Short mmCIF file of C-alpha atoms and ligand atoms in Angstrom, two decimals:
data_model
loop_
_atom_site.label_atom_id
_atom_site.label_comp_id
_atom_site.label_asym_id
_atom_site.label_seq_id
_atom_site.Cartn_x
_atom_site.Cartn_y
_atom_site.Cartn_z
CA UNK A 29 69.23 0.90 217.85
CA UNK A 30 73.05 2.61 217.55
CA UNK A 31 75.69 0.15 218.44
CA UNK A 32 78.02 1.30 221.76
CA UNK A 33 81.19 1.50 221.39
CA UNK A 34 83.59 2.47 223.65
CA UNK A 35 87.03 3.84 222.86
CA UNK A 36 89.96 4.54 224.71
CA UNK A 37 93.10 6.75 223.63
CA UNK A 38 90.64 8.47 221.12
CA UNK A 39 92.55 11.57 221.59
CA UNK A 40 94.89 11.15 218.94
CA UNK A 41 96.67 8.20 216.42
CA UNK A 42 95.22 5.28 216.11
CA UNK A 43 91.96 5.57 218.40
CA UNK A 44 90.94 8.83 217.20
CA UNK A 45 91.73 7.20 213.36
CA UNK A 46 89.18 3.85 214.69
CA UNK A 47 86.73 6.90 215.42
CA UNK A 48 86.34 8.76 212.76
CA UNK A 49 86.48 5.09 210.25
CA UNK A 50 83.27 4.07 212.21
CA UNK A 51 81.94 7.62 211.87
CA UNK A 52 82.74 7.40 208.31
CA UNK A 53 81.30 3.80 207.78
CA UNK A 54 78.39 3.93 209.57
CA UNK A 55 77.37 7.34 210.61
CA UNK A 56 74.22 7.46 213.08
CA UNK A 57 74.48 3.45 213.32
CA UNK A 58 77.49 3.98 215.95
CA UNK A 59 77.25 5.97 219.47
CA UNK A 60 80.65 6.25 220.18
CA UNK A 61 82.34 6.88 223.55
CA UNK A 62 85.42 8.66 223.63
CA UNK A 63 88.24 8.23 226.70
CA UNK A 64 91.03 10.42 227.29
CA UNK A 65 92.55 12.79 229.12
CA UNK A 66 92.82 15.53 226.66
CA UNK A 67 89.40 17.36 226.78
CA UNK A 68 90.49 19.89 223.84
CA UNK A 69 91.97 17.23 221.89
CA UNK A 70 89.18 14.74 222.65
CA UNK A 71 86.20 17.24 221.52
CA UNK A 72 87.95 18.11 218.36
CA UNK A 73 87.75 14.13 217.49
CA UNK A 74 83.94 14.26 218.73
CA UNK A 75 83.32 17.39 216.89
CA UNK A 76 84.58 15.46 213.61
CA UNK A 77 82.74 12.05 214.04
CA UNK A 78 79.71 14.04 214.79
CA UNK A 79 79.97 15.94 211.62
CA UNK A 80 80.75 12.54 210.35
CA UNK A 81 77.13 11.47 211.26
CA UNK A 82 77.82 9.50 214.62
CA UNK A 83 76.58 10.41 218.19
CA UNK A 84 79.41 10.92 220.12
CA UNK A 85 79.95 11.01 224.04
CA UNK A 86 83.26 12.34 225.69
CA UNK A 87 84.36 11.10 229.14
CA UNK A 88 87.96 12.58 230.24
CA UNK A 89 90.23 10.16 232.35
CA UNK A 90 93.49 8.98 233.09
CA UNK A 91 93.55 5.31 232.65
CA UNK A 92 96.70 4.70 234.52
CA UNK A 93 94.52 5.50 237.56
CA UNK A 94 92.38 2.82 239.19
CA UNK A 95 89.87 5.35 240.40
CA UNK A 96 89.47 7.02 237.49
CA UNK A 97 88.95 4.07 235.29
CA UNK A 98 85.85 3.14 238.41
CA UNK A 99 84.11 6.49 237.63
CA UNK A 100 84.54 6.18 234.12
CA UNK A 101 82.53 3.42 234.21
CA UNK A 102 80.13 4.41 236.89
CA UNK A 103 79.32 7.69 234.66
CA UNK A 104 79.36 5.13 231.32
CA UNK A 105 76.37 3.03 233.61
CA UNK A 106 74.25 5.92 233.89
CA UNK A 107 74.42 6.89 230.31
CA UNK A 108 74.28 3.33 228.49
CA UNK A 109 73.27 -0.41 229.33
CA UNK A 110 75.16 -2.18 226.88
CA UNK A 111 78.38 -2.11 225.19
CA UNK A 112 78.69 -3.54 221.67
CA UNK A 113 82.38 -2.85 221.37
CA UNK A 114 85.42 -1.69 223.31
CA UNK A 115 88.48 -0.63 221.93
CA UNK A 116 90.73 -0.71 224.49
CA UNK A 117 93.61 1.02 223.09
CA UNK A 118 95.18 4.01 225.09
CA UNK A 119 98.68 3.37 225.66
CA UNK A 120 101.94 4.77 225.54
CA UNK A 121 105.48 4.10 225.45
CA UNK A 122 108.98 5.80 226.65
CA UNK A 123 111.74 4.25 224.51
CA UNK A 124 115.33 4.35 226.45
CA UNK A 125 117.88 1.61 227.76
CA UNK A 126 116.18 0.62 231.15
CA UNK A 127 119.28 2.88 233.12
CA UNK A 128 117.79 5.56 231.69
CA UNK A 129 113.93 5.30 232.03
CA UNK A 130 112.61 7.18 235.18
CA UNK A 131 110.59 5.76 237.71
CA UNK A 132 107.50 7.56 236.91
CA UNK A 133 108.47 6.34 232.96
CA UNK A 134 108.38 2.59 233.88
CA UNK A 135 105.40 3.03 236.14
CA UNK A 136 102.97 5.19 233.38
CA UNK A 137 103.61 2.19 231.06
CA UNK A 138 102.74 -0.27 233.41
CA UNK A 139 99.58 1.46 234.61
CA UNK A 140 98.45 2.52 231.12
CA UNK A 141 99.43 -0.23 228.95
CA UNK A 142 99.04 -3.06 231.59
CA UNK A 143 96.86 -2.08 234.76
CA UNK A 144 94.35 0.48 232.57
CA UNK A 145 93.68 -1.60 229.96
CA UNK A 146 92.88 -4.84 232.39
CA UNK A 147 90.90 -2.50 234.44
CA UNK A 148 88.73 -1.41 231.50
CA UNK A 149 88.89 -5.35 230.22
CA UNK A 150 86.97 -6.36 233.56
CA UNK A 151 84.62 -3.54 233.72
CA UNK A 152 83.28 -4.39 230.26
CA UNK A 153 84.10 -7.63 230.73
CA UNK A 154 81.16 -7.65 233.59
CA UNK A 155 78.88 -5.34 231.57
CA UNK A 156 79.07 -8.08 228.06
CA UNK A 157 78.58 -11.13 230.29
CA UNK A 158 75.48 -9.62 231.91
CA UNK A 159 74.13 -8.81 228.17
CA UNK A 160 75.30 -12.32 226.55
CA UNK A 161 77.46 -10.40 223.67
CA UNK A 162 79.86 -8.21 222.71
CA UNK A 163 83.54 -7.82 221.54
CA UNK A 164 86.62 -6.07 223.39
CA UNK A 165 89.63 -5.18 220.50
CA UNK A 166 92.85 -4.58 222.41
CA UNK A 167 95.73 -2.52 220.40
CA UNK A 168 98.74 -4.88 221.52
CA UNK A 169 101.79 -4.51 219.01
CA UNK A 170 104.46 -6.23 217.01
CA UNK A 171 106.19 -5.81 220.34
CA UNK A 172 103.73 -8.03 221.92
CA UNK A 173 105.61 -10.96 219.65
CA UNK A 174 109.03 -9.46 219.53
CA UNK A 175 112.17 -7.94 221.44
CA UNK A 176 114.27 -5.01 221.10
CA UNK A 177 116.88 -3.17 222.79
CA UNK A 178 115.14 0.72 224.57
CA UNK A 179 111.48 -0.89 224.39
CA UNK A 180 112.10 -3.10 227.54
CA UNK A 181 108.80 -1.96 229.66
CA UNK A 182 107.12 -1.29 226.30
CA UNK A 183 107.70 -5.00 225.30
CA UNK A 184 106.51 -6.33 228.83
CA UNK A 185 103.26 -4.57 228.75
CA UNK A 186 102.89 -5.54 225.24
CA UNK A 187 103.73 -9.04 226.13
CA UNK A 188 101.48 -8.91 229.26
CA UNK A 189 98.56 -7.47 227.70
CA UNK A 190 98.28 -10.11 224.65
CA UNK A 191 98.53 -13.09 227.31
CA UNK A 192 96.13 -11.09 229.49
CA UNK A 193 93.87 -11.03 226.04
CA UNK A 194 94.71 -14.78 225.38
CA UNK A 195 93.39 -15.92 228.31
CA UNK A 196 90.49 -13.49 228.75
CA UNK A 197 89.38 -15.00 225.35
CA UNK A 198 89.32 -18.22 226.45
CA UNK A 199 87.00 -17.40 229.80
CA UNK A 200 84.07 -14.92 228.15
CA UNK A 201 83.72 -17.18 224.69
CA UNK A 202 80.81 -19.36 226.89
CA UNK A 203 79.29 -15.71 227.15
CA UNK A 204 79.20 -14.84 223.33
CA UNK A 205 82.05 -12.35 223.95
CA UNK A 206 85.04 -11.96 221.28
CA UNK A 207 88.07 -10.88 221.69
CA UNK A 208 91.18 -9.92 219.22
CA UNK A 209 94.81 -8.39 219.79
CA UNK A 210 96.09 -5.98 217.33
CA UNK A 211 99.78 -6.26 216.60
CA UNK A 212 100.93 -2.85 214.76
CA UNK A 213 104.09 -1.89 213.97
CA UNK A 214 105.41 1.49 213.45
CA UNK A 215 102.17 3.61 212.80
CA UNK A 216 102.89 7.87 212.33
CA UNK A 217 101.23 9.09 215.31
CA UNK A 218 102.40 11.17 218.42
CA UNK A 219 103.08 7.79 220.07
CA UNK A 220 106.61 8.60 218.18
CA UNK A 221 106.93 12.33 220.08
CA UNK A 222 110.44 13.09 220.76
CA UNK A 223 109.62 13.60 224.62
CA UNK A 224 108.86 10.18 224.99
CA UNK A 225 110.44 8.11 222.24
CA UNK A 226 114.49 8.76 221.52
CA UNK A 227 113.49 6.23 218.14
CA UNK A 228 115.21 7.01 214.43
CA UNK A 229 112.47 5.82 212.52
CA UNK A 230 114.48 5.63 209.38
CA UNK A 231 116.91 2.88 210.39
CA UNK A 232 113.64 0.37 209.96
CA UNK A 233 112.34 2.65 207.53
CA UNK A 234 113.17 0.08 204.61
CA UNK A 235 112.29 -3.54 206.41
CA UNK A 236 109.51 -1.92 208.27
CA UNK A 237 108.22 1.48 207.21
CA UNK A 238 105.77 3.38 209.45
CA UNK A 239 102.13 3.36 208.26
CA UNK A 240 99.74 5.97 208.41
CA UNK A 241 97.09 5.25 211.35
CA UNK A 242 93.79 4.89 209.10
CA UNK A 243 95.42 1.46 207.90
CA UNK A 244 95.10 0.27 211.41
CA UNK A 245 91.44 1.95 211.79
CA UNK A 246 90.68 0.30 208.14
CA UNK A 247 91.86 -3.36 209.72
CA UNK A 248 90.05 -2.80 212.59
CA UNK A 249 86.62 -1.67 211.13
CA UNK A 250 86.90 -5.08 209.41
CA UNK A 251 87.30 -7.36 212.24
CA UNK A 252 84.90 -5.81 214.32
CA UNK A 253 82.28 -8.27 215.32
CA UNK A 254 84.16 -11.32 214.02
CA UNK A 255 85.54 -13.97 215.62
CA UNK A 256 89.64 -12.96 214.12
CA UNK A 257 91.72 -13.78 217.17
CA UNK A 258 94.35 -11.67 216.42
CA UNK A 259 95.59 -9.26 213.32
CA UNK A 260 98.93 -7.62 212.09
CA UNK A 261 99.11 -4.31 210.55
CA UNK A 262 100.06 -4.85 208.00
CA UNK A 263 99.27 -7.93 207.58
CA UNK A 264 102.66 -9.29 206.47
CA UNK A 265 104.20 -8.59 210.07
CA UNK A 266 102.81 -12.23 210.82
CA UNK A 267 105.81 -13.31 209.45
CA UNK A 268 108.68 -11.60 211.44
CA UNK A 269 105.97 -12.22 214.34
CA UNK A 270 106.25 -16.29 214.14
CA UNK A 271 110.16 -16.07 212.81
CA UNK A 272 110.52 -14.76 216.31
CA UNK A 273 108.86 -17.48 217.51
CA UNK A 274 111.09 -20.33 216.04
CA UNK A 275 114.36 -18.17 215.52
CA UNK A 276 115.03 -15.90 218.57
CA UNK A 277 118.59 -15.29 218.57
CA UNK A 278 118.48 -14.78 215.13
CA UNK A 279 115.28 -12.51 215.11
CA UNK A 280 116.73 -10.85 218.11
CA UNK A 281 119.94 -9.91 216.40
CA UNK A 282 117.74 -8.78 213.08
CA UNK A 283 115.52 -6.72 215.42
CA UNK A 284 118.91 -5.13 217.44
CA UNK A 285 119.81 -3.34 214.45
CA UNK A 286 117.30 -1.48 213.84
CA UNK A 287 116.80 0.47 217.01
N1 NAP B 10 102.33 4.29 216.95
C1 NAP B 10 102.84 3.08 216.87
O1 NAP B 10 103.84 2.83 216.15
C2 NAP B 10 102.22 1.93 217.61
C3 NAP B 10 102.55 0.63 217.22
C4 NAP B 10 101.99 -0.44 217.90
C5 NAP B 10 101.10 -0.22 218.94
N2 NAP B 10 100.80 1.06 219.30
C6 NAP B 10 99.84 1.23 220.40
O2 NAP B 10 98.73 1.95 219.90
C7 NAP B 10 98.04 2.56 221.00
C8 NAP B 10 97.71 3.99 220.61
O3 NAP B 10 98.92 4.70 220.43
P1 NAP B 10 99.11 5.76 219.24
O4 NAP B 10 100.21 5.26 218.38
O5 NAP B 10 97.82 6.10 218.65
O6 NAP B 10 99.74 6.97 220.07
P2 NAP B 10 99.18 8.42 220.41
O7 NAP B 10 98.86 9.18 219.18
O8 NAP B 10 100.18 8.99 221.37
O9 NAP B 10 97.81 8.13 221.17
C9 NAP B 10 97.78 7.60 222.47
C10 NAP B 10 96.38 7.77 223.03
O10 NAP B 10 96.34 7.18 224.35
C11 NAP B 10 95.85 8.16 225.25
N3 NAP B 10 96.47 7.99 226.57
C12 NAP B 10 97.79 7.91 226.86
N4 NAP B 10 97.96 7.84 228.19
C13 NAP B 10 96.71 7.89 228.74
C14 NAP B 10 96.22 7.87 230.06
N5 NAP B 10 97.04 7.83 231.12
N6 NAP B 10 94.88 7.92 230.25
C15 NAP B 10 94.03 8.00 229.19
N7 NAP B 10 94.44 8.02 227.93
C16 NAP B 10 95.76 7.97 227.71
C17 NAP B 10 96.21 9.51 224.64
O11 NAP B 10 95.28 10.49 225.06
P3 NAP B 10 95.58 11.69 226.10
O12 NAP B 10 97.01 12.06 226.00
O13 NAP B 10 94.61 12.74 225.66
O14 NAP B 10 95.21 11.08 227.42
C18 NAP B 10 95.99 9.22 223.16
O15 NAP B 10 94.64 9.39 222.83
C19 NAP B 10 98.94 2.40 222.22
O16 NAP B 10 98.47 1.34 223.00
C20 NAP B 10 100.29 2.05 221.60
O17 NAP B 10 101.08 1.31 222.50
C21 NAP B 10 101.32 2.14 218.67
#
């Protein structure tokens, strides 16, 4: 029987690159369920990972929206009784000193990257304990472990979400469920748009330069199933993640001048 695995912010970046790597890997093994809002977007992604071998299903929603998130998984219900794997993973982030974020700004982080992705958490959260397995991936990021000037929201619901995932981890283990954070750091995708992100890549361009998104998907397709509680990309972020940790005036300062 083909695994389900449910992905949100498939769209584009890094969920439509954790798409297409199980398409790649494992072809007709995988139905995968795409989330997003953008239908165009989201069927060109389908189109590929069907071509790739997979069975795809599309669902459009806006995750920042409680009802929509409900019907997303009253539709999933009808179509599917289990879920092997979620990716929860849509998110976005507006990068500007606080004074200058908008209302609506700070509130589409919060909803997306904090509300959406604890809605979708509980919903398959509920659907895993009833079936005694499963494992939900959540795409935190190095800002989940660190601070820096403009990403104030973006470091709270980054923050948030991995203790969210900390402690969720802790509750669904007695139910065979896993659960891992990803910590990225700069990955080239349209996360960096100049609508939303006023960021000069190139000032952290030598300490931390941006990788492409199929590293992520790569790191991810690896720890799937496994018990990993958390993983960097790369892999040597651990380090500025824990100096942070132990050092935060220092790290803090280090981190300042780069944005
Ligand atoms: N790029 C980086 O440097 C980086 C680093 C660390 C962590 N991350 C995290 O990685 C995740 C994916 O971001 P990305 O870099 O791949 O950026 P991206 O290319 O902009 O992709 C974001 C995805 O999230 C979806 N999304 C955004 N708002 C949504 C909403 N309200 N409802 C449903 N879907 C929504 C988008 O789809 P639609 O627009 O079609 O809805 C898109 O598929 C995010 O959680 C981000 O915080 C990114």
């Amino acid at each position: 029987m083909s695994k389900n695995i449910l992905i949100t912010g498939a769209s584009s970046g890094i969920g439509k690159a954790v798409a297409l790597e199980f398409a790649k890997k494992d072809g007709s093994k995988n139905h995968l369920i795409l989330v997003a809002r953008n239908q165009a977007k989201l069927e060109l992604v389908a189109e590929e990972a069907r071509v790739l071998g997979a069975t795809v299903s599309t669902f459009i929603a806006d995750l920042g929206k409680t009802a929509d998130i409900a019907k997303l998984f009253t539709d999933l219900g009808e179509k599917v009784e289990t879920l092997d794997l979620v990716f929860n993973n849509a998110g976005l982030g507006f990068v500007k000193e606080v004074h200058l974020l908008s209302d609506d700004e700070i509130e589409q982080i919060i909803d997306v990257n904090v509300k959406g992705m604890m809605l979708v958490a509980k919903k398959a959260t509920q659907m895993m304990i009833k079936q005694g397995y499963g494992h939900i991936i959540f795409t935190s990021s190095l800002a989940g472990y660190v601070l820096l000037p403009t990403w104030s929201v973006y470091c709270a619901s980054k923050w948030g979400i991995t203790a969210f995932a900390n402690v969720l981890r802790q509750e669904v283990a007695k139910h065979g469920i896993k659960v891992t954070t990803v910590h990225p750091g700069p990955v080239k995708t349209e996360f960096f748009d100049p609508n939303k992100a006023d960021v000069d890549l190139s000032k952290s361009a030598k300490t931390m330069p941006a990788i492409p998104a199929s590293d992520v998907s790569a790191a991810i397709y690896k720890i799937a199933y496994t018990d990993k509680q958390r993983i960097f990309c790369p892999p040597s972020l651990v380090v500025a993640a824990e100096a942070f940790r132990f050092f935060p005036n220092f790290m803090q300062k280090m981190f300042a001048k780069m944005t």
